[in-house]
Amino acid sequence: MQKTDGLFLKCCREVAEKYPEIKYEEVVIDNCCMMLVKNPALFDVLVMPNLYGDIISDLCAGLIGGLGLTPSCNIGEGGIALAEAVHGSAPDIAGKNMANPTALLLSAVTMLRHLELHDKADRIQDAILKTIAEGKYRTADLGGSSTTTDFTKAICDHL
């Protein structure tokens, strides 16, 4: 891993030199994990190779309640974006009306923000947060017994 990490760091350093107004700091992965758990607000953006990114993203998902709450948006050159839930397809619960739709809905919110439709993104995000905060409708992963349908309807009722 020393060679691949070395190449990655070399590339990061080269890019950082081109943008001196952006703070660039190198942190060893195990220390990064500790820092994230202690104070996630220390970081604005994390850049790392795929393996470390997978580990860190799961750790961060745990900090907010799990993969069922975690959105994702990959943005490439030219602004092309792909928004998706982090958790994957969850085939073990497919068709059982028990999946938590929050990650997928928040991924849509992220896409709306990318498209600069902030008012629409805010409305959906607020409806999700109100539904979770009320506690009346929660899927099993959030400690409740609501179905996907009931949880989603409760969110829609807040729109």
PDB file of C-alpha atoms in Angstrom:
ATOM      1  CA  MET A   1       0.000   0.000   0.000  1.00  0.00           C
ATOM      2  CA  GLN A   2       2.975   2.274   0.449  1.00  0.00           C
ATOM      3  CA  LYS A   3       3.422   2.617  -3.316  1.00  0.00           C
ATOM      4  CA  THR A   4      -0.244   3.298  -4.111  1.00  0.00           C
ATOM      5  CA  ASP A   5      -0.668   5.649  -1.161  1.00  0.00           C
ATOM      6  CA  GLY A   6       2.547   7.370  -2.211  1.00  0.00           C
ATOM      7  CA  LEU A   7       1.270   7.942  -5.748  1.00  0.00           C
ATOM      8  CA  PHE A   8      -2.069   9.187  -4.410  1.00  0.00           C
ATOM      9  CA  LEU A   9      -0.349  11.610  -2.016  1.00  0.00           C
ATOM     10  CA  LYS A  10       1.990  12.814  -4.760  1.00  0.00           C
ATOM     11  CA  CYS A  11      -1.005  13.657  -6.948  1.00  0.00           C
ATOM     12  CA  CYS A  12      -2.807  15.387  -4.060  1.00  0.00           C
ATOM     13  CA  ARG A  13       0.256  17.496  -3.292  1.00  0.00           C
ATOM     14  CA  GLU A  14       0.542  18.546  -6.937  1.00  0.00           C
ATOM     15  CA  VAL A  15      -3.105  19.621  -7.045  1.00  0.00           C
ATOM     16  CA  ALA A  16      -2.841  21.361  -3.659  1.00  0.00           C
ATOM     17  CA  GLU A  17       0.026  23.495  -4.973  1.00  0.00           C
ATOM     18  CA  LYS A  18      -2.278  24.814  -7.695  1.00  0.00           C
ATOM     19  CA  TYR A  19      -4.875  25.929  -5.118  1.00  0.00           C
ATOM     20  CA  PRO A  20      -2.967  27.490  -2.194  1.00  0.00           C
ATOM     21  CA  GLU A  21      -6.142  29.209  -0.932  1.00  0.00           C
ATOM     22  CA  ILE A  22      -7.554  25.775  -0.018  1.00  0.00           C
ATOM     23  CA  LYS A  23      -6.151  24.267   3.156  1.00  0.00           C
ATOM     24  CA  TYR A  24      -4.576  20.874   2.477  1.00  0.00           C
ATOM     25  CA  GLU A  25      -3.608  18.507   5.265  1.00  0.00           C
ATOM     26  CA  GLU A  26      -2.457  14.890   5.250  1.00  0.00           C
ATOM     27  CA  VAL A  27      -3.816  12.663   8.007  1.00  0.00           C
ATOM     28  CA  VAL A  28      -3.007   8.980   8.567  1.00  0.00           C
ATOM     29  CA  ILE A  29      -6.174   6.884   8.152  1.00  0.00           C
ATOM     30  CA  ASP A  30      -6.364   5.505  11.715  1.00  0.00           C
ATOM     31  CA  ASN A  31      -5.940   8.983  13.182  1.00  0.00           C
ATOM     32  CA  CYS A  32      -8.533  10.298  10.731  1.00  0.00           C
ATOM     33  CA  CYS A  33     -11.028   7.732  12.062  1.00  0.00           C
ATOM     34  CA  MET A  34     -10.399   8.839  15.635  1.00  0.00           C
ATOM     35  CA  MET A  35     -10.703  12.517  14.714  1.00  0.00           C
ATOM     36  CA  LEU A  36     -13.986  11.894  12.889  1.00  0.00           C
ATOM     37  CA  VAL A  37     -15.497  10.070  15.845  1.00  0.00           C
ATOM     38  CA  LYS A  38     -14.364  12.723  18.327  1.00  0.00           C
ATOM     39  CA  ASN A  39     -15.226  15.788  16.247  1.00  0.00           C
ATOM     40  CA  PRO A  40     -16.571  15.266  12.720  1.00  0.00           C
ATOM     41  CA  ALA A  41     -16.912  19.038  12.252  1.00  0.00           C
ATOM     42  CA  LEU A  42     -13.122  19.261  11.922  1.00  0.00           C
ATOM     43  CA  PHE A  43     -13.466  18.229   8.294  1.00  0.00           C
ATOM     44  CA  ASP A  44     -15.178  19.914   5.360  1.00  0.00           C
ATOM     45  CA  VAL A  45     -13.962  17.621   2.576  1.00  0.00           C
ATOM     46  CA  LEU A  46     -12.101  14.324   2.698  1.00  0.00           C
ATOM     47  CA  VAL A  47     -10.141  13.041  -0.296  1.00  0.00           C
ATOM     48  CA  MET A  48      -8.796   9.504  -0.201  1.00  0.00           C
ATOM     49  CA  PRO A  49      -8.373   6.307  -2.200  1.00  0.00           C
ATOM     50  CA  ASN A  50     -11.384   4.011  -2.624  1.00  0.00           C
ATOM     51  CA  LEU A  51     -10.537   1.522   0.159  1.00  0.00           C
ATOM     52  CA  TYR A  52     -10.113   4.242   2.772  1.00  0.00           C
ATOM     53  CA  GLY A  53     -13.200   5.998   1.449  1.00  0.00           C
ATOM     54  CA  ASP A  54     -15.287   2.855   1.918  1.00  0.00           C
ATOM     55  CA  ILE A  55     -14.069   2.470   5.497  1.00  0.00           C
ATOM     56  CA  ILE A  56     -14.544   6.140   6.385  1.00  0.00           C
ATOM     57  CA  SER A  57     -17.974   6.380   4.755  1.00  0.00           C
ATOM     58  CA  ASP A  58     -19.240   3.416   6.791  1.00  0.00           C
ATOM     59  CA  LEU A  59     -17.765   4.914   9.963  1.00  0.00           C
ATOM     60  CA  CYS A  60     -19.486   8.239   9.249  1.00  0.00           C
ATOM     61  CA  ALA A  61     -22.753   6.463   8.457  1.00  0.00           C
ATOM     62  CA  GLY A  62     -22.563   4.920  11.917  1.00  0.00           C
ATOM     63  CA  LEU A  63     -22.148   8.367  13.441  1.00  0.00           C
ATOM     64  CA  ILE A  64     -25.483   9.517  12.028  1.00  0.00           C
ATOM     65  CA  GLY A  65     -27.533   6.371  12.590  1.00  0.00           C
ATOM     66  CA  GLY A  66     -26.522   3.912   9.900  1.00  0.00           C
ATOM     67  CA  LEU A  67     -26.422   3.320   6.173  1.00  0.00           C
ATOM     68  CA  GLY A  68     -30.200   3.736   5.896  1.00  0.00           C
ATOM     69  CA  LEU A  69     -29.765   7.472   6.494  1.00  0.00           C
ATOM     70  CA  THR A  70     -26.717   8.078   4.335  1.00  0.00           C
ATOM     71  CA  PRO A  71     -26.980   9.816   0.955  1.00  0.00           C
ATOM     72  CA  SER A  72     -24.305   9.877  -1.712  1.00  0.00           C
ATOM     73  CA  CYS A  73     -23.591  11.996  -4.746  1.00  0.00           C
ATOM     74  CA  ASN A  74     -20.649  11.484  -7.083  1.00  0.00           C
ATOM     75  CA  ILE A  75     -19.863  14.580  -9.133  1.00  0.00           C
ATOM     76  CA  GLY A  76     -17.468  14.363 -12.040  1.00  0.00           C
ATOM     77  CA  GLU A  77     -15.902  16.661 -14.552  1.00  0.00           C
ATOM     78  CA  GLY A  78     -18.336  19.012 -16.187  1.00  0.00           C
ATOM     79  CA  GLY A  79     -20.743  18.712 -13.269  1.00  0.00           C
ATOM     80  CA  ILE A  80     -22.134  15.338 -14.289  1.00  0.00           C
ATOM     81  CA  ALA A  81     -23.580  13.793 -11.133  1.00  0.00           C
ATOM     82  CA  LEU A  82     -24.917  10.466  -9.925  1.00  0.00           C
ATOM     83  CA  ALA A  83     -26.915  10.455  -6.689  1.00  0.00           C
ATOM     84  CA  GLU A  84     -27.612   7.168  -4.933  1.00  0.00           C
ATOM     85  CA  ALA A  85     -28.167   5.647  -1.529  1.00  0.00           C
ATOM     86  CA  VAL A  86     -24.948   4.363   0.032  1.00  0.00           C
ATOM     87  CA  HIS A  87     -26.483   1.139   1.330  1.00  0.00           C
ATOM     88  CA  GLY A  88     -27.003  -0.661  -1.980  1.00  0.00           C
ATOM     89  CA  SER A  89     -30.032  -2.716  -2.923  1.00  0.00           C
ATOM     90  CA  ALA A  90     -30.568  -4.605   0.383  1.00  0.00           C
ATOM     91  CA  PRO A  91     -31.832  -7.791  -1.318  1.00  0.00           C
ATOM     92  CA  ASP A  92     -32.562  -9.412   2.061  1.00  0.00           C
ATOM     93  CA  ILE A  93     -35.470  -7.007   2.619  1.00  0.00           C
ATOM     94  CA  ALA A  94     -36.496  -6.405  -1.003  1.00  0.00           C
ATOM     95  CA  GLY A  95     -40.252  -6.613  -1.522  1.00  0.00           C
ATOM     96  CA  LYS A  96     -40.995  -6.740   2.222  1.00  0.00           C
ATOM     97  CA  ASN A  97     -42.077  -3.075   2.600  1.00  0.00           C
ATOM     98  CA  MET A  98     -39.576  -2.524   5.414  1.00  0.00           C
ATOM     99  CA  ALA A  99     -36.717  -0.571   3.811  1.00  0.00           C
ATOM    100  CA  ASN A 100     -35.873   2.876   5.104  1.00  0.00           C
ATOM    101  CA  PRO A 101     -36.203   5.282   2.130  1.00  0.00           C
ATOM    102  CA  THR A 102     -34.310   8.106   3.856  1.00  0.00           C
ATOM    103  CA  ALA A 103     -30.930   7.527   2.187  1.00  0.00           C
ATOM    104  CA  LEU A 104     -32.507   7.470  -1.260  1.00  0.00           C
ATOM    105  CA  LEU A 105     -34.622  10.557  -0.534  1.00  0.00           C
ATOM    106  CA  LEU A 106     -31.634  12.464   0.859  1.00  0.00           C
ATOM    107  CA  SER A 107     -29.660  11.452  -2.234  1.00  0.00           C
ATOM    108  CA  ALA A 108     -32.422  13.067  -4.290  1.00  0.00           C
ATOM    109  CA  VAL A 109     -32.099  16.155  -2.059  1.00  0.00           C
ATOM    110  CA  THR A 110     -28.375  16.203  -2.820  1.00  0.00           C
ATOM    111  CA  MET A 111     -29.102  16.018  -6.550  1.00  0.00           C
ATOM    112  CA  LEU A 112     -31.639  18.843  -6.272  1.00  0.00           C
ATOM    113  CA  ARG A 113     -29.010  20.984  -4.546  1.00  0.00           C
ATOM    114  CA  HIS A 114     -26.523  20.134  -7.294  1.00  0.00           C
ATOM    115  CA  LEU A 115     -29.134  21.318  -9.804  1.00  0.00           C
ATOM    116  CA  GLU A 116     -29.531  24.502  -7.711  1.00  0.00           C
ATOM    117  CA  LEU A 117     -33.144  23.690  -6.833  1.00  0.00           C
ATOM    118  CA  HIS A 118     -32.506  24.580  -3.204  1.00  0.00           C
ATOM    119  CA  ASP A 119     -36.091  25.450  -2.269  1.00  0.00           C
ATOM    120  CA  LYS A 120     -37.319  22.027  -3.378  1.00  0.00           C
ATOM    121  CA  ALA A 121     -34.391  20.307  -1.667  1.00  0.00           C
ATOM    122  CA  ASP A 122     -35.114  22.189   1.568  1.00  0.00           C
ATOM    123  CA  ARG A 123     -38.798  21.195   1.526  1.00  0.00           C
ATOM    124  CA  ILE A 124     -38.026  17.498   1.133  1.00  0.00           C
ATOM    125  CA  GLN A 125     -35.216  17.539   3.687  1.00  0.00           C
ATOM    126  CA  ASP A 126     -37.384  19.379   6.217  1.00  0.00           C
ATOM    127  CA  ALA A 127     -40.201  16.854   5.723  1.00  0.00           C
ATOM    128  CA  ILE A 128     -37.806  13.954   6.309  1.00  0.00           C
ATOM    129  CA  LEU A 129     -36.317  15.527   9.435  1.00  0.00           C
ATOM    130  CA  LYS A 130     -39.753  16.384  10.873  1.00  0.00           C
ATOM    131  CA  THR A 131     -40.969  12.829  10.324  1.00  0.00           C
ATOM    132  CA  ILE A 132     -37.947  11.314  12.044  1.00  0.00           C
ATOM    133  CA  ALA A 133     -38.023  13.862  14.890  1.00  0.00           C
ATOM    134  CA  GLU A 134     -41.715  13.237  15.613  1.00  0.00           C
ATOM    135  CA  GLY A 135     -40.918   9.563  16.124  1.00  0.00           C
ATOM    136  CA  LYS A 136     -44.411   8.356  15.219  1.00  0.00           C
ATOM    137  CA  TYR A 137     -43.302   6.733  11.968  1.00  0.00           C
ATOM    138  CA  ARG A 138     -39.918   5.022  11.923  1.00  0.00           C
ATOM    139  CA  THR A 139     -38.666   1.975  10.084  1.00  0.00           C
ATOM    140  CA  ALA A 140     -37.094  -0.921  11.992  1.00  0.00           C
ATOM    141  CA  ASP A 141     -33.531   0.367  11.555  1.00  0.00           C
ATOM    142  CA  LEU A 142     -34.604   3.546  13.376  1.00  0.00           C
ATOM    143  CA  GLY A 143     -36.170   1.614  16.238  1.00  0.00           C
ATOM    144  CA  GLY A 144     -39.730   1.663  14.930  1.00  0.00           C
ATOM    145  CA  SER A 145     -42.116  -0.709  13.226  1.00  0.00           C
ATOM    146  CA  SER A 146     -43.425   1.400  10.331  1.00  0.00           C
ATOM    147  CA  THR A 147     -43.522   0.060   6.813  1.00  0.00           C
ATOM    148  CA  THR A 148     -41.722   1.817   3.986  1.00  0.00           C
ATOM    149  CA  THR A 149     -45.109   2.936   2.693  1.00  0.00           C
ATOM    150  CA  ASP A 150     -46.248   4.419   6.020  1.00  0.00           C
ATOM    151  CA  PHE A 151     -42.928   6.152   6.634  1.00  0.00           C
ATOM    152  CA  THR A 152     -42.911   7.620   3.111  1.00  0.00           C
ATOM    153  CA  LYS A 153     -46.538   8.762   3.423  1.00  0.00           C
ATOM    154  CA  ALA A 154     -45.681  10.535   6.686  1.00  0.00           C
ATOM    155  CA  ILE A 155     -42.853  12.349   4.909  1.00  0.00           C
ATOM    156  CA  CYS A 156     -45.187  13.317   2.049  1.00  0.00           C
ATOM    157  CA  ASP A 157     -47.731  14.616   4.562  1.00  0.00           C
ATOM    158  CA  HIS A 158     -45.089  17.110   5.768  1.00  0.00           C
ATOM    159  CA  LEU A 159     -44.517  18.517   2.286  1.00  0.00           C
TER     160      LEU A 159
END
